[in-house]
């Protein structure tokens, strides 16, 4: 799994967040996508990395500006993961 954090300018409210989430879900196979207009970012969890330029195009077509993209390996943290050896 990969966690992709996208910095986005132009979101003003919850509807903007929903608009971006739907655009990302429609364009890519993702496990989870959450946006925050207050943090000015969208966080995507996916099985495999999403090409940065394609992601920028989808967000731009939705009417917003991508200011940064970063990805990192994502490990699901279970409730009891701290107790595993």
XYZ file of N, CA and C in Angstrom:
255
model
N 0.843 -1.188 0.000
C 0.000 0.000 0.000
C 0.885 1.246 0.000
N 0.337 2.300 -0.563
C 1.066 3.566 -0.622
C 0.137 4.685 -0.144
N 0.719 5.627 0.589
C -0.015 6.799 1.058
C 0.499 7.991 0.271
N -0.418 8.661 -0.429
C -0.062 9.808 -1.253
C -0.712 11.047 -0.643
N 0.108 12.036 -0.327
C -0.396 13.289 0.227
C -0.257 14.368 -0.834
N -1.382 15.001 -1.153
C -1.412 16.006 -2.214
C -1.781 17.358 -1.607
N -0.903 18.338 -1.760
C -1.218 19.698 -1.339
C -2.050 20.362 -2.425
N -3.199 20.918 -2.041
C -4.134 21.467 -3.033
C -4.573 22.865 -2.622
N -4.508 23.796 -3.567
C -5.007 25.162 -3.366
C -6.373 25.288 -4.031
N -7.256 26.051 -3.395
C -8.538 26.351 -4.026
C -9.745 25.723 -3.349
N -9.525 24.810 -2.399
C -10.664 24.230 -1.682
C -11.160 25.231 -0.648
N -12.478 25.434 -0.590
C -13.027 26.417 0.341
C -14.010 25.815 1.346
N -14.512 24.610 1.053
C -15.560 24.063 1.920
C -15.657 22.545 1.767
N -16.592 21.956 2.463
C -16.807 20.520 2.398
C -17.203 20.026 1.014
N -17.920 20.855 0.267
C -18.301 20.453 -1.093
C -17.072 20.351 -1.989
N -16.105 21.228 -1.779
C -14.852 21.162 -2.543
C -14.139 19.840 -2.238
N -14.121 19.460 -0.959
C -13.494 18.203 -0.547
C -14.166 17.024 -1.252
N -15.491 17.013 -1.248
C -16.247 15.939 -1.886
C -15.977 15.898 -3.381
N -15.907 17.058 -4.006
C -15.659 17.159 -5.444
C -14.320 16.500 -5.801
N -13.279 16.810 -5.028
C -11.954 16.222 -5.281
C -11.973 14.720 -5.003
N -12.583 14.316 -3.891
C -12.647 12.890 -3.551
C -13.300 12.082 -4.671
N -14.423 12.595 -5.192
C -15.129 11.885 -6.266
C -14.294 11.829 -7.538
N -13.605 12.911 -7.861
C -12.767 12.942 -9.070
C -11.644 11.913 -8.963
N -11.021 11.817 -7.793
C -9.923 10.866 -7.582
C -10.450 9.428 -7.648
N -11.579 9.165 -6.985
C -12.167 7.809 -7.005
C -12.533 7.375 -8.421
N -13.041 8.317 -9.210
C -13.459 8.005 -10.572
C -12.263 7.679 -11.475
N -11.126 8.340 -11.216
C -9.960 8.232 -12.097
C -9.017 7.088 -11.721
N -8.970 6.730 -10.436
C -7.974 5.758 -9.972
C -8.592 4.714 -9.045
N -7.922 3.556 -8.968
C -8.303 2.524 -8.009
C -7.691 2.910 -6.667
N -8.516 3.376 -5.724
C -8.007 3.775 -4.416
C -8.761 3.042 -3.323
N -8.093 2.827 -2.203
C -8.726 2.214 -1.034
C -9.490 3.270 -0.247
N -8.872 4.449 -0.125
C -9.469 5.515 0.679
C -8.955 6.855 0.179
N -9.810 7.852 0.202
C -9.380 9.215 -0.129
C -10.110 10.184 0.802
N -9.345 11.061 1.436
C -9.927 12.073 2.315
C -9.291 13.418 2.002
N -10.129 14.445 1.967
C -9.641 15.793 1.688
C -9.990 16.704 2.855
N -9.168 17.725 3.042
C -9.422 18.726 4.075
C -9.126 20.110 3.502
N -10.167 20.954 3.451
C -9.928 22.306 2.932
C -9.158 23.144 3.945
N -9.257 22.825 5.244
C -8.518 23.591 6.241
C -7.030 23.253 6.217
N -6.707 21.974 5.960
C -5.299 21.575 5.853
C -4.757 21.778 4.442
N -5.661 22.058 3.500
C -5.311 22.232 2.083
C -4.603 20.992 1.537
N -5.175 19.816 1.852
C -4.553 18.603 1.353
C -5.562 17.474 1.173
N -5.163 16.532 0.328
C -5.906 15.301 0.104
C -4.950 14.155 0.386
N -5.439 13.152 1.119
C -4.635 11.970 1.419
C -5.299 10.773 0.752
N -4.507 10.050 -0.038
C -5.008 8.911 -0.801
C -4.282 7.648 -0.346
N -5.027 6.590 -0.087
C -4.441 5.277 0.177
C -4.774 4.385 -1.006
N -3.744 3.793 -1.604
C -3.935 2.957 -2.790
C -3.005 1.752 -2.732
N -3.371 0.716 -3.478
C -2.541 -0.489 -3.546
C -1.206 -0.202 -4.224
N -1.257 0.638 -5.288
C -0.029 0.959 -6.010
C 0.044 2.463 -6.236
N 1.248 2.944 -6.487
C 1.470 4.376 -6.673
C 0.682 4.902 -7.869
N 0.265 6.150 -7.781
C -0.463 6.816 -8.859
C 0.520 7.777 -9.531
N 0.620 7.736 -10.861
C 1.535 8.666 -11.543
C 1.197 10.124 -11.192
N 2.218 10.866 -10.792
C 2.020 12.234 -10.304
C 1.334 13.126 -11.333
N 1.757 13.043 -12.596
C 1.179 13.926 -13.611
C -0.299 13.618 -13.846
N -0.649 12.341 -13.832
C -2.064 11.964 -13.999
C -2.897 12.511 -12.843
N -2.360 12.418 -11.627
C -3.056 12.924 -10.448
C -3.249 14.434 -10.550
N -2.202 15.141 -10.971
C -2.293 16.597 -11.144
C -3.353 16.955 -12.174
N -3.419 16.190 -13.268
C -4.404 16.459 -14.318
C -5.827 16.297 -13.799
N -6.070 15.233 -13.016
C -7.410 14.976 -12.479
C -7.834 16.114 -11.553
N -6.922 16.544 -10.676
C -7.235 17.635 -9.742
C -7.444 18.946 -10.507
N -6.601 19.203 -11.512
C -6.746 20.428 -12.319
C -8.071 20.430 -13.069
N -8.460 19.271 -13.608
C -9.739 19.173 -14.324
C -10.926 19.389 -13.396
N -10.726 19.114 -12.095
C -11.780 19.357 -11.110
C -11.824 20.831 -10.695
N -10.797 21.611 -11.120
C -10.799 23.044 -10.868
C -9.914 23.507 -9.727
N -8.941 22.684 -9.342
C -8.063 23.032 -8.216
C -6.602 22.939 -8.632
N -5.720 23.529 -7.835
C -4.291 23.552 -8.144
C -3.514 22.659 -7.197
N -2.702 21.760 -7.750
C -1.818 20.916 -6.949
C -0.542 21.697 -6.675
N -0.165 21.809 -5.407
C 1.060 22.514 -5.053
C 2.167 21.560 -4.609
N 1.794 20.338 -4.211
C 2.805 19.353 -3.828
C 2.215 17.951 -3.868
N 3.087 16.977 -4.132
C 2.691 15.572 -4.106
C 3.819 14.793 -3.435
N 3.475 14.000 -2.434
C 4.482 13.132 -1.820
C 3.848 11.769 -1.567
N 4.662 10.727 -1.729
C 4.136 9.385 -1.460
C 5.117 8.637 -0.577
N 4.556 7.732 0.211
C 5.364 6.928 1.125
C 4.692 5.576 1.304
N 5.467 4.558 1.625
C 4.853 3.247 1.893
C 3.900 3.377 3.073
N 2.787 2.662 3.017
C 1.792 2.737 4.082
C 1.560 1.350 4.653
N 1.685 1.250 5.954
C 1.375 0.005 6.634
C 0.169 0.244 7.504
N -0.834 -0.591 7.334
C -2.038 -0.456 8.142
C -1.681 -0.757 9.592
N -2.049 0.139 10.455
C -1.736 -0.042 11.872
C -2.981 -0.548 12.582
N -2.910 -1.794 13.010
C -4.045 -2.381 13.721
C -4.053 -1.936 15.175
N -5.138 -2.207 15.831
C -5.318 -1.819 17.225
C -4.249 -2.416 18.129
N -3.841 -3.657 17.828
C -2.893 -4.347 18.701
C -1.510 -4.487 18.094
N -1.203 -3.690 17.073
C 0.089 -3.829 16.395
C 1.268 -3.554 17.333
N 1.069 -2.730 18.343
C 2.147 -2.403 19.281
C 2.527 -3.617 20.133
N 1.620 -4.582 20.253
C 1.868 -5.726 21.115
C 2.454 -6.924 20.371
N 2.569 -6.792 19.045
C 3.110 -7.907 18.270
C 4.622 -7.932 18.395
N 5.174 -9.146 18.345
C 6.621 -9.282 18.489
C 7.295 -9.207 17.226
